[in-house]
Structures are given as C-alpha cells and as structure tokens.
PDB file of C-alpha atoms in Angstrom:
ATOM      1  CA  MET A   1     107.092 140.664 104.426  1.00  0.00           C
ATOM      2  CA  LYS A   2     109.135 138.535 106.778  1.00  0.00           C
ATOM      3  CA  LYS A   3     109.501 134.820 106.184  1.00  0.00           C
ATOM      4  CA  PRO A   4     108.699 132.388 109.037  1.00  0.00           C
ATOM      5  CA  THR A   5     111.899 131.605 110.886  1.00  0.00           C
ATOM      6  CA  ASN A   6     112.079 127.893 110.041  1.00  0.00           C
ATOM      7  CA  ARG A   7     111.521 128.504 106.330  1.00  0.00           C
ATOM      8  CA  ARG A   8     113.982 131.371 106.226  1.00  0.00           C
ATOM      9  CA  GLN A   9     116.605 129.259 107.973  1.00  0.00           C
ATOM     10  CA  ALA A  10     115.994 126.392 105.541  1.00  0.00           C
ATOM     11  CA  LEU A  11     116.622 128.729 102.611  1.00  0.00           C
ATOM     12  CA  GLN A  12     119.818 129.968 104.186  1.00  0.00           C
ATOM     13  CA  ARG A  13     121.031 126.395 104.704  1.00  0.00           C
ATOM     14  CA  MET A  14     120.300 125.509 101.083  1.00  0.00           C
ATOM     15  CA  ALA A  15     122.102 128.572  99.778  1.00  0.00           C
ATOM     16  CA  ALA A  16     125.099 127.971 102.025  1.00  0.00           C
ATOM     17  CA  LEU A  17     125.757 124.437 100.777  1.00  0.00           C
ATOM     18  CA  PRO A  18     128.959 124.004  98.731  1.00  0.00           C
ATOM     19  CA  LEU A  19     128.532 125.147  95.144  1.00  0.00           C
ATOM     20  CA  LEU A  20     128.274 122.543  92.365  1.00  0.00           C
ATOM     21  CA  SER A  21     127.528 119.747  94.831  1.00  0.00           C
ATOM     22  CA  GLY A  22     124.199 118.632  93.456  1.00  0.00           C
ATOM     23  CA  THR A  23     124.361 115.068  94.782  1.00  0.00           C
ATOM     24  CA  ALA A  24     125.215 116.174  98.293  1.00  0.00           C
ATOM     25  CA  PHE A  25     122.425 118.716  98.139  1.00  0.00           C
ATOM     26  CA  MET A  26     119.784 116.274  96.997  1.00  0.00           C
ATOM     27  CA  ASN A  27     120.725 113.780  99.688  1.00  0.00           C
ATOM     28  CA  SER A  28     121.056 116.273 102.516  1.00  0.00           C
ATOM     29  CA  GLY A  29     117.658 115.572 104.070  1.00  0.00           C
ATOM     30  CA  THR A  30     117.366 119.114 105.439  1.00  0.00           C
ATOM     31  CA  ALA A  31     114.197 120.716 106.711  1.00  0.00           C
ATOM     32  CA  GLY A  32     114.153 122.657 103.450  1.00  0.00           C
ATOM     33  CA  GLU A  33     114.060 119.438 101.431  1.00  0.00           C
ATOM     34  CA  GLN A  34     111.160 118.173 103.531  1.00  0.00           C
ATOM     35  CA  THR A  35     109.361 121.426 102.832  1.00  0.00           C
ATOM     36  CA  VAL A  36     109.676 121.099  99.052  1.00  0.00           C
ATOM     37  CA  ARG A  37     107.972 117.706  99.113  1.00  0.00           C
ATOM     38  CA  GLU A  38     104.744 119.643  99.561  1.00  0.00           C
ATOM     39  CA  GLY A  39     104.566 119.950  95.760  1.00  0.00           C
ATOM     40  CA  ARG A  40     104.829 122.500  92.979  1.00  0.00           C
ATOM     41  CA  LYS A  41     103.011 125.211  94.921  1.00  0.00           C
ATOM     42  CA  ASN A  42     101.451 126.730  91.794  1.00  0.00           C
ATOM     43  CA  LEU A  43     104.699 127.364  89.937  1.00  0.00           C
ATOM     44  CA  LYS A  44     104.155 127.906  86.208  1.00  0.00           C
ATOM     45  CA  THR A  45     106.588 127.622  83.319  1.00  0.00           C
ATOM     46  CA  SER A  46     107.053 130.558  80.960  1.00  0.00           C
ATOM     47  CA  LEU A  47     109.469 131.496  78.182  1.00  0.00           C
ATOM     48  CA  ASN A  48     111.175 134.860  77.962  1.00  0.00           C
ATOM     49  CA  ALA A  49     111.083 135.862  74.294  1.00  0.00           C
ATOM     50  CA  TYR A  50     114.675 137.130  74.492  1.00  0.00           C
ATOM     51  CA  SER A  51     115.700 133.490  74.061  1.00  0.00           C
ATOM     52  CA  PHE A  52     114.864 134.081  70.383  1.00  0.00           C
ATOM     53  CA  ASN A  53     116.390 137.546  70.193  1.00  0.00           C
ATOM     54  CA  ARG A  54     118.186 137.040  66.877  1.00  0.00           C
ATOM     55  CA  PRO A  55     115.363 135.419  64.847  1.00  0.00           C
ATOM     56  CA  LEU A  56     112.764 137.781  66.290  1.00  0.00           C
ATOM     57  CA  SER A  57     114.986 140.782  65.547  1.00  0.00           C
ATOM     58  CA  ASP A  58     115.971 139.791  62.004  1.00  0.00           C
ATOM     59  CA  GLY A  59     112.468 138.694  61.033  1.00  0.00           C
ATOM     60  CA  THR A  60     113.171 134.984  60.567  1.00  0.00           C
ATOM     61  CA  MET A  61     110.696 134.228  63.375  1.00  0.00           C
ATOM     62  CA  SER A  62     107.317 135.923  63.715  1.00  0.00           C
ATOM     63  CA  MET A  63     105.377 136.627  66.882  1.00  0.00           C
ATOM     64  CA  ASP A  64     102.851 133.965  65.867  1.00  0.00           C
ATOM     65  CA  GLU A  65     105.641 131.425  65.401  1.00  0.00           C
ATOM     66  CA  LEU A  66     107.023 132.251  68.842  1.00  0.00           C
ATOM     67  CA  LEU A  67     103.630 131.663  70.433  1.00  0.00           C
ATOM     68  CA  GLU A  68     103.129 128.428  68.509  1.00  0.00           C
ATOM     69  CA  PHE A  69     106.541 127.163  69.609  1.00  0.00           C
ATOM     70  CA  CYS A  70     105.731 127.912  73.254  1.00  0.00           C
ATOM     71  CA  SER A  71     102.421 126.086  73.034  1.00  0.00           C
ATOM     72  CA  GLU A  72     103.873 123.065  71.230  1.00  0.00           C
ATOM     73  CA  THR A  73     106.767 122.810  73.699  1.00  0.00           C
ATOM     74  CA  GLY A  74     104.405 122.779  76.668  1.00  0.00           C
ATOM     75  CA  PHE A  75     104.943 126.167  78.274  1.00  0.00           C
ATOM     76  CA  GLU A  76     102.091 127.523  80.334  1.00  0.00           C
ATOM     77  CA  ALA A  77     102.951 131.134  79.542  1.00  0.00           C
ATOM     78  CA  VAL A  78     105.168 133.469  77.550  1.00  0.00           C
ATOM     79  CA  ASP A  79     106.950 136.705  78.500  1.00  0.00           C
ATOM     80  CA  ILE A  80     106.866 138.804  75.327  1.00  0.00           C
ATOM     81  CA  THR A  81     109.621 141.405  75.587  1.00  0.00           C
ATOM     82  CA  ALA A  82     108.387 144.675  74.091  1.00  0.00           C
ATOM     83  CA  TYR A  83     111.364 144.949  71.714  1.00  0.00           C
ATOM     84  CA  TYR A  84     109.740 142.375  69.450  1.00  0.00           C
ATOM     85  CA  PHE A  85     106.524 144.278  68.876  1.00  0.00           C
ATOM     86  CA  PRO A  86     106.606 146.161  65.551  1.00  0.00           C
ATOM     87  CA  GLY A  87     107.665 149.794  65.828  1.00  0.00           C
ATOM     88  CA  TYR A  88     109.197 149.554  69.320  1.00  0.00           C
ATOM     89  CA  PRO A  89     109.689 151.765  71.294  1.00  0.00           C
ATOM     90  CA  GLU A  90     106.339 152.985  69.992  1.00  0.00           C
ATOM     91  CA  VAL A  91     103.362 150.898  71.057  1.00  0.00           C
ATOM     92  CA  PRO A  92     101.634 149.098  68.168  1.00  0.00           C
ATOM     93  CA  SER A  93      97.966 149.469  67.362  1.00  0.00           C
ATOM     94  CA  ASP A  94      95.258 148.042  69.580  1.00  0.00           C
ATOM     95  CA  GLU A  95      94.380 145.703  66.731  1.00  0.00           C
ATOM     96  CA  TYR A  96      97.869 144.191  66.813  1.00  0.00           C
ATOM     97  CA  LEU A  97      97.966 143.938  70.615  1.00  0.00           C
ATOM     98  CA  TYR A  98      94.563 142.293  70.797  1.00  0.00           C
ATOM     99  CA  ASN A  99      95.470 139.826  68.055  1.00  0.00           C
ATOM    100  CA  VAL A 100      98.537 138.761  70.067  1.00  0.00           C
ATOM    101  CA  LYS A 101      96.305 138.350  73.113  1.00  0.00           C
ATOM    102  CA  ARG A 102      93.764 136.334  71.119  1.00  0.00           C
ATOM    103  CA  LYS A 103      96.435 134.128  69.547  1.00  0.00           C
ATOM    104  CA  ALA A 104      98.007 133.344  72.922  1.00  0.00           C
ATOM    105  CA  PHE A 105      94.620 132.537  74.427  1.00  0.00           C
ATOM    106  CA  ARG A 106      93.680 130.185  71.591  1.00  0.00           C
ATOM    107  CA  LEU A 107      97.011 128.395  72.030  1.00  0.00           C
ATOM    108  CA  GLY A 108      96.404 127.920  75.746  1.00  0.00           C
ATOM    109  CA  LEU A 109      99.099 130.397  76.770  1.00  0.00           C
ATOM    110  CA  GLU A 110      99.019 133.057  79.440  1.00  0.00           C
ATOM    111  CA  ILE A 111     101.097 136.200  78.931  1.00  0.00           C
ATOM    112  CA  SER A 112     103.232 136.338  82.057  1.00  0.00           C
ATOM    113  CA  GLY A 113     104.815 139.712  81.388  1.00  0.00           C
ATOM    114  CA  THR A 114     106.572 142.073  79.031  1.00  0.00           C
ATOM    115  CA  GLY A 115     109.493 144.453  79.403  1.00  0.00           C
ATOM    116  CA  VAL A 116     111.143 147.614  78.111  1.00  0.00           C
ATOM    117  CA  ARG A 117     114.696 148.949  77.742  1.00  0.00           C
ATOM    118  CA  ASN A 118     114.830 152.013  79.992  1.00  0.00           C
ATOM    119  CA  ASP A 119     117.628 153.681  81.957  1.00  0.00           C
ATOM    120  CA  PHE A 120     117.126 155.591  85.197  1.00  0.00           C
ATOM    121  CA  THR A 121     120.846 156.213  85.773  1.00  0.00           C
ATOM    122  CA  HIS A 122     120.943 159.273  83.477  1.00  0.00           C
ATOM    123  CA  THR A 123     122.007 162.481  85.196  1.00  0.00           C
ATOM    124  CA  ASP A 124     119.901 164.378  82.642  1.00  0.00           C
ATOM    125  CA  ARG A 125     116.376 164.640  84.017  1.00  0.00           C
ATOM    126  CA  ALA A 126     114.961 164.950  80.492  1.00  0.00           C
ATOM    127  CA  LYS A 127     116.462 161.578  79.559  1.00  0.00           C
ATOM    128  CA  ARG A 128     114.916 159.981  82.622  1.00  0.00           C
ATOM    129  CA  GLU A 129     111.565 161.530  81.762  1.00  0.00           C
ATOM    130  CA  GLU A 130     111.792 159.766  78.409  1.00  0.00           C
ATOM    131  CA  SER A 131     112.262 156.469  80.238  1.00  0.00           C
ATOM    132  CA  ILE A 132     109.331 157.209  82.533  1.00  0.00           C
ATOM    133  CA  GLN A 133     107.110 157.925  79.535  1.00  0.00           C
ATOM    134  CA  LEU A 134     108.323 154.740  77.837  1.00  0.00           C
ATOM    135  CA  VAL A 135     107.348 152.750  80.918  1.00  0.00           C
ATOM    136  CA  LYS A 136     103.938 154.426  81.084  1.00  0.00           C
ATOM    137  CA  ASN A 137     103.244 153.736  77.414  1.00  0.00           C
ATOM    138  CA  TRP A 138     104.038 150.060  77.843  1.00  0.00           C
ATOM    139  CA  VAL A 139     102.090 149.782  81.084  1.00  0.00           C
ATOM    140  CA  ILE A 140      99.035 150.580  78.996  1.00  0.00           C
ATOM    141  CA  ALA A 141     100.114 148.028  76.378  1.00  0.00           C
ATOM    142  CA  ALA A 142     100.660 145.434  79.115  1.00  0.00           C
ATOM    143  CA  GLU A 143      97.175 146.099  80.418  1.00  0.00           C
ATOM    144  CA  LYS A 144      95.729 145.543  76.949  1.00  0.00           C
ATOM    145  CA  ILE A 145      97.469 142.198  76.365  1.00  0.00           C
ATOM    146  CA  GLY A 146      96.739 141.011  79.900  1.00  0.00           C
ATOM    147  CA  ALA A 147     100.349 140.999  81.152  1.00  0.00           C
ATOM    148  CA  PRO A 148     100.384 141.341  84.963  1.00  0.00           C
ATOM    149  CA  VAL A 149     103.902 142.786  85.214  1.00  0.00           C
ATOM    150  CA  LEU A 150     106.130 145.118  83.193  1.00  0.00           C
ATOM    151  CA  ARG A 151     109.864 144.491  83.503  1.00  0.00           C
ATOM    152  CA  VAL A 152     112.133 147.533  83.804  1.00  0.00           C
ATOM    153  CA  PHE A 153     115.858 148.087  84.318  1.00  0.00           C
ATOM    154  CA  ALA A 154     117.680 150.313  86.764  1.00  0.00           C
ATOM    155  CA  GLY A 155     120.271 151.267  84.153  1.00  0.00           C
ATOM    156  CA  HIS A 156     123.918 150.794  83.237  1.00  0.00           C
ATOM    157  CA  LEU A 157     125.591 154.188  83.055  1.00  0.00           C
ATOM    158  CA  ASP A 158     128.596 155.155  85.177  1.00  0.00           C
ATOM    159  CA  HIS A 159     128.837 158.785  86.210  1.00  0.00           C
ATOM    160  CA  PRO A 160     132.154 159.999  87.649  1.00  0.00           C
ATOM    161  CA  GLY A 161     131.451 162.327  90.521  1.00  0.00           C
ATOM    162  CA  TYR A 162     128.100 160.737  91.390  1.00  0.00           C
ATOM    163  CA  SER A 163     127.960 158.142  94.138  1.00  0.00           C
ATOM    164  CA  TRP A 164     125.765 155.043  93.952  1.00  0.00           C
ATOM    165  CA  GLU A 165     123.633 156.564  96.706  1.00  0.00           C
ATOM    166  CA  ALA A 166     123.154 159.817  94.792  1.00  0.00           C
ATOM    167  CA  VAL A 167     121.988 158.020  91.641  1.00  0.00           C
ATOM    168  CA  SER A 168     119.719 155.740  93.645  1.00  0.00           C
ATOM    169  CA  GLU A 169     117.912 158.739  95.151  1.00  0.00           C
ATOM    170  CA  TRP A 170     116.542 159.979  91.831  1.00  0.00           C
ATOM    171  CA  MET A 171     116.048 156.417  90.590  1.00  0.00           C
ATOM    172  CA  ILE A 172     113.813 155.616  93.559  1.00  0.00           C
ATOM    173  CA  GLU A 173     111.635 158.646  92.825  1.00  0.00           C
ATOM    174  CA  ASP A 174     111.388 157.724  89.129  1.00  0.00           C
ATOM    175  CA  LEU A 175     110.415 154.170  90.029  1.00  0.00           C
ATOM    176  CA  LYS A 176     107.769 155.421  92.445  1.00  0.00           C
ATOM    177  CA  THR A 177     106.265 157.458  89.599  1.00  0.00           C
ATOM    178  CA  CYS A 178     106.149 154.380  87.368  1.00  0.00           C
ATOM    179  CA  VAL A 179     104.702 152.180  90.099  1.00  0.00           C
ATOM    180  CA  GLU A 180     101.941 154.658  90.844  1.00  0.00           C
ATOM    181  CA  PHE A 181     101.007 154.713  87.151  1.00  0.00           C
ATOM    182  CA  GLY A 182     101.146 150.922  86.949  1.00  0.00           C
ATOM    183  CA  LYS A 183      98.843 150.673  89.941  1.00  0.00           C
ATOM    184  CA  GLN A 184      96.236 152.773  88.125  1.00  0.00           C
ATOM    185  CA  HIS A 185      96.228 150.243  85.273  1.00  0.00           C
ATOM    186  CA  GLY A 186      96.506 147.013  87.246  1.00  0.00           C
ATOM    187  CA  VAL A 187     100.078 146.305  86.107  1.00  0.00           C
ATOM    188  CA  MET A 188     102.940 145.616  88.508  1.00  0.00           C
ATOM    189  CA  ILE A 189     106.388 147.070  87.878  1.00  0.00           C
ATOM    190  CA  GLY A 190     109.168 144.493  88.148  1.00  0.00           C
ATOM    191  CA  LEU A 191     112.763 145.689  88.502  1.00  0.00           C
ATOM    192  CA  GLN A 192     115.324 143.315  86.992  1.00  0.00           C
ATOM    193  CA  ASN A 193     118.725 142.977  88.617  1.00  0.00           C
ATOM    194  CA  HIS A 194     120.798 143.098  85.443  1.00  0.00           C
ATOM    195  CA  ASN A 195     124.414 143.367  86.580  1.00  0.00           C
ATOM    196  CA  GLY A 196     124.456 147.057  85.726  1.00  0.00           C
ATOM    197  CA  PHE A 197     123.605 149.575  88.416  1.00  0.00           C
ATOM    198  CA  LEU A 198     122.272 146.684  90.501  1.00  0.00           C
ATOM    199  CA  LYS A 199     124.922 144.031  91.063  1.00  0.00           C
ATOM    200  CA  THR A 200     124.305 142.676  94.560  1.00  0.00           C
ATOM    201  CA  ALA A 201     121.440 141.572  96.772  1.00  0.00           C
ATOM    202  CA  ARG A 202     122.191 144.442  99.136  1.00  0.00           C
ATOM    203  CA  GLN A 203     121.763 146.982  96.342  1.00  0.00           C
ATOM    204  CA  VAL A 204     118.558 145.330  95.143  1.00  0.00           C
ATOM    205  CA  LYS A 205     117.054 145.403  98.631  1.00  0.00           C
ATOM    206  CA  THR A 206     118.022 149.046  99.081  1.00  0.00           C
ATOM    207  CA  ILE A 207     115.915 150.042  96.063  1.00  0.00           C
ATOM    208  CA  LEU A 208     113.009 147.675  96.744  1.00  0.00           C
ATOM    209  CA  ASP A 209     112.763 148.700 100.388  1.00  0.00           C
ATOM    210  CA  ALA A 210     112.877 152.397  99.514  1.00  0.00           C
ATOM    211  CA  VAL A 211     110.066 152.166  96.941  1.00  0.00           C
ATOM    212  CA  ASN A 212     108.146 149.884  99.316  1.00  0.00           C
ATOM    213  CA  ASP A 213     104.970 149.298  97.332  1.00  0.00           C
ATOM    214  CA  GLU A 214     102.907 146.141  96.866  1.00  0.00           C
ATOM    215  CA  TRP A 215     102.742 146.947  93.139  1.00  0.00           C
ATOM    216  CA  PHE A 216     106.532 146.804  92.856  1.00  0.00           C
ATOM    217  CA  GLY A 217     108.804 143.771  92.976  1.00  0.00           C
ATOM    218  CA  LEU A 218     111.895 142.046  91.661  1.00  0.00           C
ATOM    219  CA  ILE A 219     112.412 140.202  88.386  1.00  0.00           C
ATOM    220  CA  LEU A 220     115.008 137.854  89.841  1.00  0.00           C
ATOM    221  CA  ASP A 221     117.693 137.339  87.191  1.00  0.00           C
ATOM    222  CA  ILE A 222     119.775 134.410  88.418  1.00  0.00           C
ATOM    223  CA  GLY A 223     122.558 135.090  85.906  1.00  0.00           C
ATOM    224  CA  SER A 224     123.236 138.614  87.130  1.00  0.00           C
ATOM    225  CA  TYR A 225     124.391 137.918  90.681  1.00  0.00           C
ATOM    226  CA  ARG A 226     128.024 137.377  89.748  1.00  0.00           C
ATOM    227  CA  ARG A 227     129.990 138.012  92.922  1.00  0.00           C
ATOM    228  CA  GLY A 228     130.417 135.283  95.517  1.00  0.00           C
ATOM    229  CA  ASN A 229     127.713 132.624  95.926  1.00  0.00           C
ATOM    230  CA  PRO A 230     124.711 133.405  93.692  1.00  0.00           C
ATOM    231  CA  PHE A 231     122.471 131.037  95.644  1.00  0.00           C
ATOM    232  CA  GLN A 232     123.021 133.161  98.753  1.00  0.00           C
ATOM    233  CA  GLU A 233     122.074 136.293  96.807  1.00  0.00           C
ATOM    234  CA  ILE A 234     118.975 134.584  95.396  1.00  0.00           C
ATOM    235  CA  ALA A 235     117.874 133.376  98.833  1.00  0.00           C
ATOM    236  CA  ASP A 236     118.443 136.876 100.189  1.00  0.00           C
ATOM    237  CA  THR A 237     116.119 138.523  97.647  1.00  0.00           C
ATOM    238  CA  ILE A 238     113.596 135.808  96.824  1.00  0.00           C
ATOM    239  CA  ASP A 239     110.958 137.393  99.071  1.00  0.00           C
ATOM    240  CA  TYR A 240     110.891 140.372  96.673  1.00  0.00           C
ATOM    241  CA  ALA A 241     110.446 138.280  93.506  1.00  0.00           C
ATOM    242  CA  VAL A 242     107.379 138.766  91.325  1.00  0.00           C
ATOM    243  CA  SER A 243     108.897 136.909  88.358  1.00  0.00           C
ATOM    244  CA  TRP A 244     112.192 135.404  87.212  1.00  0.00           C
ATOM    245  CA  GLN A 245     114.796 135.071  84.522  1.00  0.00           C
ATOM    246  CA  LEU A 246     115.960 131.514  84.982  1.00  0.00           C
ATOM    247  CA  LYS A 247     119.019 130.918  82.813  1.00  0.00           C
ATOM    248  CA  GLU A 248     121.154 127.907  81.923  1.00  0.00           C
ATOM    249  CA  LYS A 249     124.282 129.676  83.149  1.00  0.00           C
ATOM    250  CA  MET A 250     125.148 131.372  86.449  1.00  0.00           C
ATOM    251  CA  TYR A 251     128.291 133.053  87.773  1.00  0.00           C
ATOM    252  CA  VAL A 252     130.287 132.095  90.845  1.00  0.00           C
ATOM    253  CA  ASN A 253     132.930 134.689  91.727  1.00  0.00           C
ATOM    254  CA  ASP A 254     132.577 136.015  88.147  1.00  0.00           C
ATOM    255  CA  GLU A 255     133.196 132.543  86.659  1.00  0.00           C
ATOM    256  CA  GLU A 256     130.471 131.132  84.409  1.00  0.00           C
ATOM    257  CA  VAL A 257     129.072 127.737  85.492  1.00  0.00           C
ATOM    258  CA  ASP A 258     126.129 125.554  84.512  1.00  0.00           C
ATOM    259  CA  THR A 259     123.059 126.317  86.598  1.00  0.00           C
ATOM    260  CA  ASP A 260     122.176 123.635  89.130  1.00  0.00           C
ATOM    261  CA  ILE A 261     118.491 123.623  88.191  1.00  0.00           C
ATOM    262  CA  SER A 262     117.504 121.034  90.786  1.00  0.00           C
ATOM    263  CA  ARG A 263     119.053 123.057  93.586  1.00  0.00           C
ATOM    264  CA  LEU A 264     117.520 126.294  92.347  1.00  0.00           C
ATOM    265  CA  ILE A 265     114.010 124.854  92.089  1.00  0.00           C
ATOM    266  CA  LYS A 266     114.306 123.413  95.593  1.00  0.00           C
ATOM    267  CA  ILE A 267     115.126 126.888  96.882  1.00  0.00           C
ATOM    268  CA  ILE A 268     112.150 128.376  95.009  1.00  0.00           C
ATOM    269  CA  LYS A 269     109.804 125.677  96.311  1.00  0.00           C
ATOM    270  CA  SER A 270     111.000 126.266  99.861  1.00  0.00           C
ATOM    271  CA  SER A 271     110.203 129.973  99.616  1.00  0.00           C
ATOM    272  CA  ASP A 272     106.797 131.633  99.599  1.00  0.00           C
ATOM    273  CA  TYR A 273     107.072 132.372  95.866  1.00  0.00           C
ATOM    274  CA  LYS A 274     104.145 131.374  93.657  1.00  0.00           C
ATOM    275  CA  GLY A 275     103.675 132.219  90.011  1.00  0.00           C
ATOM    276  CA  TYR A 276     105.621 132.202  86.773  1.00  0.00           C
ATOM    277  CA  ILE A 277     109.190 131.016  86.297  1.00  0.00           C
ATOM    278  CA  PRO A 278     110.228 132.355  82.872  1.00  0.00           C
ATOM    279  CA  ILE A 279     113.327 130.702  81.439  1.00  0.00           C
ATOM    280  CA  GLU A 280     115.795 132.433  79.138  1.00  0.00           C
ATOM    281  CA  THR A 281     118.583 130.880  77.082  1.00  0.00           C
ATOM    282  CA  LEU A 282     121.487 132.885  75.682  1.00  0.00           C
ATOM    283  CA  GLY A 283     124.593 132.428  73.586  1.00  0.00           C
ATOM    284  CA  PRO A 284     125.436 130.339  70.516  1.00  0.00           C
ATOM    285  CA  GLY A 285     123.441 127.355  69.331  1.00  0.00           C
ATOM    286  CA  ASP A 286     119.976 126.604  67.999  1.00  0.00           C
ATOM    287  CA  PRO A 287     117.638 128.546  70.314  1.00  0.00           C
ATOM    288  CA  LYS A 288     114.855 125.994  69.899  1.00  0.00           C
ATOM    289  CA  GLU A 289     117.117 123.159  71.010  1.00  0.00           C
ATOM    290  CA  LYS A 290     118.522 125.216  73.881  1.00  0.00           C
ATOM    291  CA  VAL A 291     115.061 126.221  75.084  1.00  0.00           C
ATOM    292  CA  ARG A 292     113.706 122.672  74.865  1.00  0.00           C
ATOM    293  CA  ALA A 293     116.662 121.331  76.850  1.00  0.00           C
ATOM    294  CA  LEU A 294     116.316 123.892  79.646  1.00  0.00           C
ATOM    295  CA  PHE A 295     112.527 123.518  79.689  1.00  0.00           C
ATOM    296  CA  SER A 296     112.834 119.743  80.130  1.00  0.00           C
ATOM    297  CA  GLU A 297     115.287 120.186  82.982  1.00  0.00           C
ATOM    298  CA  VAL A 298     113.023 122.680  84.746  1.00  0.00           C
ATOM    299  CA  LYS A 299     109.976 120.444  84.294  1.00  0.00           C
ATOM    300  CA  ARG A 300     111.813 117.493  85.838  1.00  0.00           C
ATOM    301  CA  ALA A 301     112.858 119.601  88.803  1.00  0.00           C
ATOM    302  CA  LEU A 302     109.333 120.920  89.304  1.00  0.00           C
ATOM    303  CA  GLY A 303     107.996 117.364  89.407  1.00  0.00           C
TER     304      GLY A 303
END
C-alpha cells in the first residue's frame, strides 16, 4: 500500500530532522505537525509482558497480577508473551487460556497480541519445522484468547557459507506457511525486527514484500534499528506495521539514547497506522516504576 505523497513526504521530513532536537521538532510547524492535530486516530495503549520478564519468569508475579497492574495503570490492552504461560513452549489447557481471557475482559483489557521464540535461520530443515509447528500451536492459542496477532522472529543464527539472500529464501517460504495457517484461524502473523537476522529497514522490506500477504505485517521494534537514524528506518517501514514495541531507549549509530517519545508519536500519528502501541521497558530498576513512567510519557504525547 502506497502512502499519499503529501503524507509520505511529511513523514520523511520528520524523520530527517536532527536527532535529539525535540524542541526544534515540536516548533517546526511542518505539514506533518498540522496532520497530527487531527487527533489520536484510534491509537491504543498496550503493555508488552516482557517488561516484567524477571518477576514473571521467577514466579514473583502471576499472570493475574500482571493483568491487574495493566488495568490499574490505565492500559487499554496487554500483549501477553507466550513464554509466561505455564508449560511453554507447550500450550496450556483451554481452561487456563479461557480464564486469562475472562480475567482480561473483566478488567476492561483487550489482548493485543502474544508471541513465541522461534528461529527460521536454521540450516537444518527439521529445526525450522519445529519452529513452524510452534507458531501453529500458538496461533490456535492466540485464537482462543482473542489475540489478533502472533509475534514471531526471523532468527539470530549466523551461518558461514550462507549468504543473507540464501537464508531469506527458505525463511520466506516458512513464513508463508505460518501466515497461511494464521489466516485459517483469524490470527495475523507479525514479524519483529529484532536486530538479529533483520537489522535494517531494507532487510525488513525485502521479507515483507516477498511474503506479500494481508495477514502478515511488521511488529515495529523501535529499539532494534541501531544503524544510522532510527527515525528514518521507522518512517521507511511504518506502512508495514501491525503492532509495535515502543521502548524507552533507542540507538543512533549503535549508541543508546533516550527515546524522543513526542517525536515518535508525531510520526505515528502522521502515518496511516491505527491500533495498538505496546510499550516495553528493559534493563535495571523497578519494572512497575519504569512502566508507569513510560506509560505516562506516551499518554501525554497521544493527547
């Protein structure tokens, strides 16, 4: 889908502004800024459960407590990464899945997505078949809990003697298999750019364009475009986005910087994107405090 010329040009202007110049950006008065005054455009806040990776993994936080925290904080939705369901990578019982769905509903939360830990870079076809089956199993689980999208990875393995293009060929076919299965169950497949096999906007677009299916899109991870200007990379792939991982840190020329949330939200508002904006906090510190701080900043930017 091509973006109207004026909107596409506005995005490019926003992304091309000097990095870390929030004041100059907010006062620029560009066509893009005029566009974002239209409003929130049905953008919804969500929390990626990985923000609580340690307490969810060591059992000091339960799934119910995660959902209650999201509701109390004011999130509209939650992205419940599959790792935190009991028995992963196996899918839990229907009773457990439906209880999670019921609990979220009673707390006023939508389930914006879930995700698995797969790897389609394996040279061993049998290993890739395991990843395909993992995705299929969790597509069915996603359908049962009402999650519209299942997040998958490309992978992280390096294979001497295999070019990027060679690996991408079998990866594209594996993704097509997953997307076709997802389509049969009403669940989109979202590919996360995760600074592994996929490092640049060009690489992301190569895979997305090759699969070329309306049931397939990008989980746009803003912290994983680490070369050059990340805002340019985001603007270049935002048309493919079906969900996000909005983080408190980004990388400019491989250097970690604080995310300019205001600038990022302006770019999102000026695009055609509508839907969930899951946030994810990482690193040391109290995850509840970190999540609340980022949530407040995103809410202010959304208006």
